[in-house]
Amino acid sequence: MADDKKNKTPMPEQPPQVRNKNFGEVALGYDRDMATEEAKRCLQCKNSPCTAGCPVKVDIPQFIRLTAEGDFEEAYKVLTADNSLPAICGRVCPQETQCEQLCLRGRKGEPVAIGRLERFIADLHMANEQEEEGAVSLPQPNGHKVAIIGSGPTGLTCAGDLARMGFDVTIFESLHKPGGVLVYGIPEFRLPKDIVSKEIDRLRRRGVKIVLNAAVGRAMSVDDLLEEGFEAVYVGTGAGLPHFMSIPGESLLGVYSANEYLTRANLMKSILNEYDTPIKKIKKALPEISER
């Protein structure tokens, strides 16, 4: 029977006086007891409105039921049957406007903390994972090759789904690290880069190949990929290029596009003194404008 508790189990987090002095993740995640307690709030609705609100249609009631029973590894298998990046989605997927928004628990109190439970299950699996290279059970190859341009969320998701079906998948990434906006656009305190790296390593163990520093469209073309034997090309280049607004001063030294600023800060570590990537730290963003 579902727990009658109206509010979510609180998420442990760094206190403000501590987190304002580091770049570590603010939210610290549930432990086993917290996750089990929160999972027991689920009503196990027969029509599963939460699943209807999930973009990839994860069987949410099933993975939560297994979590409530303490069968965490089986819960992970349910999650990853439809979601290739559960540790990432558990942190940055907008559950509040998707699965949790449709949760019937939310009609009289707060919805079940689906995202927090997803994060817990994925993190626990990572912490206990004993898989080594070559030890993963891979699907039977179907003999078809697919190229994916871009290693951001859409490229990684596509690669995971195709690899699960037996396709020979290669991702081409223009930067020196895979992950796209997950590594250059989201700060460390929101999404730790080692979490992204572990999720990508899991895809690699399932046969996904990643080619870095490969600027498709410059160093090679889509036609080149097709000539190399790829039968299909998925383009997931994201929104990496900035769009300027032609306003006075936008070309001045020290003015950055959001894309460049985030890339310098998150991917190239300009926020840390031991890294050489320059970034201007200006206390006053707008100059004084005298009246005419």
mmCIF file of C-alpha atoms in Angstrom:
data_model
loop_
_atom_site.group_PDB
_atom_site.id
_atom_site.type_symbol
_atom_site.label_atom_id
_atom_site.label_comp_id
_atom_site.label_asym_id
_atom_site.label_seq_id
_atom_site.Cartn_x
_atom_site.Cartn_y
_atom_site.Cartn_z
ATOM 1 C CA MET A 1 0.000 0.000 0.000
ATOM 2 C CA ALA A 2 1.266 3.479 -0.845
ATOM 3 C CA ASP A 3 2.603 5.710 1.899
ATOM 4 C CA ASP A 4 0.224 8.598 2.727
ATOM 5 C CA LYS A 5 3.042 11.130 3.095
ATOM 6 C CA LYS A 6 2.040 14.246 1.112
ATOM 7 C CA ASN A 7 5.468 15.781 0.581
ATOM 8 C CA LYS A 8 8.559 14.464 -1.167
ATOM 9 C CA THR A 9 11.379 13.000 0.862
ATOM 10 C CA PRO A 10 13.790 15.963 1.162
ATOM 11 C CA MET A 11 16.919 15.858 -0.987
ATOM 12 C CA PRO A 12 20.168 16.242 1.002
ATOM 13 C CA GLU A 13 22.317 19.084 -0.309
ATOM 14 C CA GLN A 14 25.377 21.118 0.524
ATOM 15 C CA PRO A 15 24.553 23.970 2.898
ATOM 16 C CA PRO A 16 24.877 27.446 1.340
ATOM 17 C CA GLN A 17 27.889 28.402 3.486
ATOM 18 C CA VAL A 18 29.757 25.375 2.111
ATOM 19 C CA ARG A 19 28.663 25.274 -1.521
ATOM 20 C CA ASN A 20 29.513 28.935 -2.089
ATOM 21 C CA LYS A 21 33.186 27.959 -1.711
ATOM 22 C CA ASN A 22 33.316 25.022 -4.137
ATOM 23 C CA PHE A 23 32.061 23.815 -7.506
ATOM 24 C CA GLY A 24 30.845 20.445 -6.224
ATOM 25 C CA GLU A 25 27.340 19.169 -6.888
ATOM 26 C CA VAL A 26 24.782 20.971 -4.739
ATOM 27 C CA ALA A 27 22.242 18.124 -4.495
ATOM 28 C CA LEU A 28 23.807 15.086 -2.813
ATOM 29 C CA GLY A 29 21.263 12.406 -3.691
ATOM 30 C CA TYR A 30 19.153 9.925 -1.745
ATOM 31 C CA ASP A 31 20.521 7.029 0.259
ATOM 32 C CA ARG A 32 18.817 3.616 0.197
ATOM 33 C CA ASP A 33 16.422 4.385 3.036
ATOM 34 C CA MET A 34 15.376 7.716 1.546
ATOM 35 C CA ALA A 35 14.819 6.185 -1.883
ATOM 36 C CA THR A 36 12.759 3.325 -0.481
ATOM 37 C CA GLU A 37 10.689 5.744 1.591
ATOM 38 C CA GLU A 38 10.006 7.991 -1.397
ATOM 39 C CA ALA A 39 9.213 5.075 -3.718
ATOM 40 C CA LYS A 40 6.533 3.864 -1.305
ATOM 41 C CA ARG A 41 4.604 7.097 -1.951
ATOM 42 C CA CYS A 42 3.824 5.872 -5.491
ATOM 43 C CA LEU A 43 0.162 4.923 -5.990
ATOM 44 C CA GLN A 44 1.016 2.431 -8.755
ATOM 45 C CA CYS A 45 -1.705 3.860 -10.994
ATOM 46 C CA LYS A 46 -3.052 1.397 -13.552
ATOM 47 C CA ASN A 47 -3.053 3.897 -16.426
ATOM 48 C CA SER A 48 0.469 5.219 -15.587
ATOM 49 C CA PRO A 49 0.035 8.944 -16.397
ATOM 50 C CA CYS A 50 3.688 9.504 -15.451
ATOM 51 C CA THR A 51 4.842 7.182 -18.234
ATOM 52 C CA ALA A 52 2.650 9.083 -20.689
ATOM 53 C CA GLY A 53 4.505 12.249 -19.687
ATOM 54 C CA CYS A 54 7.950 10.698 -20.185
ATOM 55 C CA PRO A 55 9.470 11.513 -23.617
ATOM 56 C CA VAL A 56 11.029 8.027 -23.891
ATOM 57 C CA LYS A 57 8.151 6.219 -22.123
ATOM 58 C CA VAL A 58 10.122 4.653 -19.257
ATOM 59 C CA ASP A 59 7.961 2.204 -17.265
ATOM 60 C CA ILE A 60 8.045 4.503 -14.236
ATOM 61 C CA PRO A 61 5.622 2.618 -11.933
ATOM 62 C CA GLN A 62 7.590 -0.587 -12.485
ATOM 63 C CA PHE A 63 11.003 0.864 -11.657
ATOM 64 C CA ILE A 64 9.552 2.662 -8.619
ATOM 65 C CA ARG A 65 7.841 -0.516 -7.389
ATOM 66 C CA LEU A 66 11.140 -2.388 -7.594
ATOM 67 C CA THR A 67 12.856 0.475 -5.762
ATOM 68 C CA ALA A 68 10.266 0.311 -2.962
ATOM 69 C CA GLU A 69 10.950 -3.433 -2.693
ATOM 70 C CA GLY A 70 14.698 -2.842 -2.490
ATOM 71 C CA ASP A 71 15.410 -4.581 -5.816
ATOM 72 C CA PHE A 72 17.562 -1.750 -7.074
ATOM 73 C CA GLU A 73 19.417 -3.605 -9.828
ATOM 74 C CA GLU A 74 16.186 -4.778 -11.442
ATOM 75 C CA ALA A 75 14.920 -1.201 -11.210
ATOM 76 C CA TYR A 76 18.032 -0.132 -13.130
ATOM 77 C CA LYS A 77 17.295 -2.683 -15.856
ATOM 78 C CA VAL A 78 13.772 -1.300 -16.241
ATOM 79 C CA LEU A 79 15.136 2.250 -16.465
ATOM 80 C CA THR A 80 17.783 1.451 -19.062
ATOM 81 C CA ALA A 81 15.419 -0.558 -21.239
ATOM 82 C CA ASP A 82 14.181 2.806 -22.549
ATOM 83 C CA ASN A 83 16.680 5.384 -21.281
ATOM 84 C CA SER A 84 20.377 5.275 -22.196
ATOM 85 C CA LEU A 85 21.372 8.133 -19.848
ATOM 86 C CA PRO A 86 19.543 7.676 -16.515
ATOM 87 C CA ALA A 87 22.145 9.332 -14.262
ATOM 88 C CA ILE A 88 22.087 12.416 -16.479
ATOM 89 C CA CYS A 89 18.310 12.522 -16.907
ATOM 90 C CA GLY A 90 17.806 12.065 -13.182
ATOM 91 C CA ARG A 91 19.643 15.352 -12.690
ATOM 92 C CA VAL A 92 18.754 17.638 -15.586
ATOM 93 C CA CYS A 93 15.608 16.245 -17.226
ATOM 94 C CA PRO A 94 12.686 18.641 -16.479
ATOM 95 C CA GLN A 95 10.581 16.074 -14.609
ATOM 96 C CA GLU A 96 8.484 18.798 -13.007
ATOM 97 C CA THR A 97 6.896 19.593 -16.383
ATOM 98 C CA GLN A 98 6.803 16.023 -17.702
ATOM 99 C CA CYS A 99 6.331 12.835 -15.670
ATOM 100 C CA GLU A 100 5.944 14.487 -12.254
ATOM 101 C CA GLN A 101 3.444 17.019 -13.566
ATOM 102 C CA LEU A 102 1.048 14.149 -14.350
ATOM 103 C CA CYS A 103 1.645 12.210 -11.120
ATOM 104 C CA LEU A 104 -1.672 11.714 -9.278
ATOM 105 C CA ARG A 105 0.128 12.154 -5.952
ATOM 106 C CA GLY A 106 0.530 15.790 -6.925
ATOM 107 C CA ARG A 107 -3.216 16.427 -6.669
ATOM 108 C CA LYS A 108 -3.050 16.319 -2.877
ATOM 109 C CA GLY A 109 0.478 17.316 -2.044
ATOM 110 C CA GLU A 110 3.723 16.891 -3.960
ATOM 111 C CA PRO A 111 4.223 14.372 -6.781
ATOM 112 C CA VAL A 112 6.527 11.402 -6.325
ATOM 113 C CA ALA A 113 10.159 12.495 -6.768
ATOM 114 C CA ILE A 114 10.633 10.470 -9.948
ATOM 115 C CA GLY A 115 13.803 12.280 -11.015
ATOM 116 C CA ARG A 116 15.460 11.840 -7.637
ATOM 117 C CA LEU A 117 14.660 8.124 -7.684
ATOM 118 C CA GLU A 118 16.021 7.781 -11.214
ATOM 119 C CA ARG A 119 19.235 9.463 -10.128
ATOM 120 C CA PHE A 120 19.530 7.220 -7.081
ATOM 121 C CA ILE A 121 19.096 4.011 -9.074
ATOM 122 C CA ALA A 122 21.604 5.091 -11.736
ATOM 123 C CA ASP A 123 24.189 6.315 -9.203
ATOM 124 C CA LEU A 124 23.898 3.162 -7.116
ATOM 125 C CA HIS A 125 24.461 1.002 -10.179
ATOM 126 C CA MET A 126 27.532 3.050 -11.128
ATOM 127 C CA ALA A 127 28.948 2.772 -7.617
ATOM 128 C CA ASN A 128 28.577 -1.006 -7.605
ATOM 129 C CA GLU A 129 29.285 -1.676 -11.254
ATOM 130 C CA GLN A 130 31.875 -4.391 -11.812
ATOM 131 C CA GLU A 131 31.700 -4.522 -15.612
ATOM 132 C CA GLU A 132 34.993 -4.621 -17.466
ATOM 133 C CA GLU A 133 35.747 -4.130 -21.143
ATOM 134 C CA GLY A 134 34.386 -7.078 -23.074
ATOM 135 C CA ALA A 135 32.291 -8.394 -20.177
ATOM 136 C CA VAL A 136 29.042 -6.789 -21.356
ATOM 137 C CA SER A 137 26.417 -8.900 -23.073
ATOM 138 C CA LEU A 138 25.985 -7.255 -26.476
ATOM 139 C CA PRO A 139 23.065 -7.734 -28.875
ATOM 140 C CA GLN A 140 23.500 -9.730 -32.068
ATOM 141 C CA PRO A 141 24.945 -7.378 -34.738
ATOM 142 C CA ASN A 142 22.449 -6.678 -37.502
ATOM 143 C CA GLY A 143 25.113 -5.785 -40.067
ATOM 144 C CA HIS A 144 24.131 -2.129 -40.520
ATOM 145 C CA LYS A 145 26.364 0.898 -39.883
ATOM 146 C CA VAL A 146 25.118 4.308 -38.730
ATOM 147 C CA ALA A 147 27.093 7.531 -38.285
ATOM 148 C CA ILE A 148 26.015 10.105 -35.718
ATOM 149 C CA ILE A 149 27.234 13.693 -35.964
ATOM 150 C CA GLY A 150 27.444 15.261 -32.525
ATOM 151 C CA SER A 151 27.862 13.671 -29.103
ATOM 152 C CA GLY A 152 25.379 15.812 -27.201
ATOM 153 C CA PRO A 153 22.240 14.457 -25.502
ATOM 154 C CA THR A 154 20.429 13.632 -28.743
ATOM 155 C CA GLY A 155 23.480 11.963 -30.325
ATOM 156 C CA LEU A 156 24.219 9.869 -27.237
ATOM 157 C CA THR A 157 20.573 8.850 -26.891
ATOM 158 C CA CYS A 158 20.364 7.858 -30.546
ATOM 159 C CA ALA A 159 23.614 5.886 -30.222
ATOM 160 C CA GLY A 160 22.354 4.019 -27.164
ATOM 161 C CA ASP A 161 19.066 3.087 -28.793
ATOM 162 C CA LEU A 162 20.720 1.914 -32.021
ATOM 163 C CA ALA A 163 23.430 -0.052 -30.214
ATOM 164 C CA ARG A 164 20.718 -1.815 -28.207
ATOM 165 C CA MET A 165 19.198 -2.949 -31.514
ATOM 166 C CA GLY A 166 22.478 -4.288 -32.872
ATOM 167 C CA PHE A 167 23.602 -1.440 -35.134
ATOM 168 C CA ASP A 168 27.292 -0.625 -35.635
ATOM 169 C CA VAL A 169 27.359 2.972 -34.388
ATOM 170 C CA THR A 170 30.074 5.620 -34.676
ATOM 171 C CA ILE A 171 29.725 9.123 -33.211
ATOM 172 C CA PHE A 172 31.730 11.983 -34.758
ATOM 173 C CA GLU A 173 32.392 14.867 -32.338
ATOM 174 C CA SER A 174 34.088 18.130 -33.343
ATOM 175 C CA LEU A 175 35.393 18.951 -29.846
ATOM 176 C CA HIS A 176 38.118 17.173 -27.870
ATOM 177 C CA LYS A 177 35.642 15.721 -25.360
ATOM 178 C CA PRO A 178 32.300 14.004 -25.958
ATOM 179 C CA GLY A 179 29.086 15.190 -24.334
ATOM 180 C CA GLY A 180 28.146 18.387 -26.142
ATOM 181 C CA VAL A 181 26.075 20.751 -24.025
ATOM 182 C CA LEU A 182 26.295 18.257 -21.142
ATOM 183 C CA VAL A 183 29.976 19.137 -20.715
ATOM 184 C CA TYR A 184 30.229 22.705 -22.008
ATOM 185 C CA GLY A 185 26.819 24.135 -21.155
ATOM 186 C CA ILE A 186 25.850 22.748 -17.745
ATOM 187 C CA PRO A 187 28.005 23.691 -14.736
ATOM 188 C CA GLU A 188 29.699 21.139 -12.514
ATOM 189 C CA PHE A 189 27.496 21.886 -9.493
ATOM 190 C CA ARG A 190 24.432 20.904 -11.530
ATOM 191 C CA LEU A 191 25.809 17.986 -13.558
ATOM 192 C CA PRO A 192 29.253 16.619 -12.585
ATOM 193 C CA LYS A 193 31.430 15.845 -15.597
ATOM 194 C CA ASP A 194 32.453 12.451 -14.178
ATOM 195 C CA ILE A 195 28.777 11.402 -14.317
ATOM 196 C CA VAL A 196 28.649 12.312 -18.006
ATOM 197 C CA SER A 197 31.920 10.460 -18.581
ATOM 198 C CA LYS A 198 30.638 7.300 -16.888
ATOM 199 C CA GLU A 199 27.439 7.289 -18.929
ATOM 200 C CA ILE A 200 29.477 7.699 -22.133
ATOM 201 C CA ASP A 201 31.858 4.912 -21.066
ATOM 202 C CA ARG A 202 28.820 2.658 -20.611
ATOM 203 C CA LEU A 203 27.828 3.346 -24.221
ATOM 204 C CA ARG A 204 31.373 2.561 -25.352
ATOM 205 C CA ARG A 205 31.249 -0.791 -23.563
ATOM 206 C CA ARG A 206 28.110 -1.531 -25.533
ATOM 207 C CA GLY A 207 29.957 -1.081 -28.793
ATOM 208 C CA VAL A 208 29.469 2.623 -29.576
ATOM 209 C CA LYS A 209 32.599 4.140 -31.136
ATOM 210 C CA ILE A 210 33.395 7.852 -30.678
ATOM 211 C CA VAL A 211 35.723 9.814 -32.974
ATOM 212 C CA LEU A 212 36.840 13.137 -31.438
ATOM 213 C CA ASN A 213 38.192 16.272 -33.138
ATOM 214 C CA ALA A 214 36.164 15.304 -36.202
ATOM 215 C CA ALA A 215 34.492 18.339 -37.744
ATOM 216 C CA VAL A 216 31.981 16.872 -40.171
ATOM 217 C CA GLY A 217 31.265 19.513 -42.783
ATOM 218 C CA ARG A 218 34.877 20.669 -42.792
ATOM 219 C CA ALA A 219 37.301 17.754 -42.436
ATOM 220 C CA MET A 220 34.774 15.398 -44.030
ATOM 221 C CA SER A 221 31.314 15.517 -45.531
ATOM 222 C CA VAL A 222 28.182 13.446 -45.132
ATOM 223 C CA ASP A 223 28.870 12.040 -48.597
ATOM 224 C CA ASP A 224 32.308 10.922 -47.388
ATOM 225 C CA LEU A 225 30.665 9.027 -44.516
ATOM 226 C CA LEU A 226 28.251 7.325 -46.879
ATOM 227 C CA GLU A 227 31.148 6.350 -49.147
ATOM 228 C CA GLU A 228 32.900 4.827 -46.126
ATOM 229 C CA GLY A 229 30.051 2.377 -45.702
ATOM 230 C CA PHE A 230 27.675 4.135 -43.324
ATOM 231 C CA GLU A 231 24.124 3.495 -44.463
ATOM 232 C CA ALA A 232 22.530 6.345 -42.536
ATOM 233 C CA VAL A 233 23.683 9.553 -40.883
ATOM 234 C CA TYR A 234 21.957 11.130 -37.882
ATOM 235 C CA VAL A 235 22.721 14.839 -37.502
ATOM 236 C CA GLY A 236 22.610 16.006 -33.897
ATOM 237 C CA THR A 237 24.837 19.076 -33.974
ATOM 238 C CA GLY A 238 22.808 21.040 -31.432
ATOM 239 C CA ALA A 239 22.958 24.808 -31.100
ATOM 240 C CA GLY A 240 26.687 25.328 -30.727
ATOM 241 C CA LEU A 241 26.945 28.516 -32.788
ATOM 242 C CA PRO A 242 25.968 31.827 -31.162
ATOM 243 C CA HIS A 243 23.516 34.269 -32.661
ATOM 244 C CA PHE A 244 24.537 37.895 -32.242
ATOM 245 C CA MET A 245 22.031 40.712 -32.084
ATOM 246 C CA SER A 246 24.021 43.525 -33.730
ATOM 247 C CA ILE A 247 23.926 45.751 -30.685
ATOM 248 C CA PRO A 248 26.558 48.396 -29.847
ATOM 249 C CA GLY A 249 29.570 47.013 -28.002
ATOM 250 C CA GLU A 250 29.029 43.317 -28.674
ATOM 251 C CA SER A 251 32.408 43.088 -30.454
ATOM 252 C CA LEU A 252 34.373 44.717 -27.629
ATOM 253 C CA LEU A 253 37.123 42.839 -25.821
ATOM 254 C CA GLY A 254 35.677 40.944 -22.867
ATOM 255 C CA VAL A 255 32.216 40.522 -24.385
ATOM 256 C CA TYR A 256 31.387 36.833 -24.850
ATOM 257 C CA SER A 257 28.533 34.951 -26.384
ATOM 258 C CA ALA A 258 26.827 32.631 -23.907
ATOM 259 C CA ASN A 259 28.195 29.639 -25.838
ATOM 260 C CA GLU A 260 31.797 30.815 -25.645
ATOM 261 C CA TYR A 261 31.533 31.842 -21.998
ATOM 262 C CA LEU A 262 30.079 28.481 -20.950
ATOM 263 C CA THR A 263 32.612 26.538 -23.026
ATOM 264 C CA ARG A 264 35.527 28.413 -21.480
ATOM 265 C CA ALA A 265 34.131 28.014 -17.962
ATOM 266 C CA ASN A 266 32.813 24.438 -18.028
ATOM 267 C CA LEU A 267 34.819 22.577 -20.650
ATOM 268 C CA MET A 268 38.135 24.454 -20.496
ATOM 269 C CA LYS A 269 38.039 25.180 -16.739
ATOM 270 C CA SER A 270 38.686 28.926 -16.862
ATOM 271 C CA ILE A 271 36.989 29.131 -13.450
ATOM 272 C CA LEU A 272 40.024 27.426 -11.896
ATOM 273 C CA ASN A 273 43.318 29.265 -11.471
ATOM 274 C CA GLU A 274 45.469 26.266 -12.435
ATOM 275 C CA TYR A 275 44.058 26.213 -15.997
ATOM 276 C CA ASP A 276 45.369 28.487 -18.745
ATOM 277 C CA THR A 277 42.116 29.239 -20.562
ATOM 278 C CA PRO A 278 41.648 33.014 -20.305
ATOM 279 C CA ILE A 279 38.406 34.670 -19.389
ATOM 280 C CA LYS A 280 37.911 38.274 -18.397
ATOM 281 C CA LYS A 281 36.370 38.729 -14.963
ATOM 282 C CA ILE A 282 34.660 42.081 -15.038
ATOM 283 C CA LYS A 283 32.843 43.515 -12.041
ATOM 284 C CA LYS A 284 30.859 46.039 -14.039
ATOM 285 C CA ALA A 285 29.043 44.664 -17.097
ATOM 286 C CA LEU A 286 27.448 47.891 -18.365
ATOM 287 C CA PRO A 287 29.361 51.143 -18.940
ATOM 288 C CA GLU A 288 27.919 54.384 -17.705
ATOM 289 C CA ILE A 289 25.900 56.058 -20.440
ATOM 290 C CA SER A 290 25.722 59.841 -20.188
ATOM 291 C CA GLU A 291 22.511 61.544 -21.168
ATOM 292 C CA ARG A 292 22.575 63.516 -24.377
#
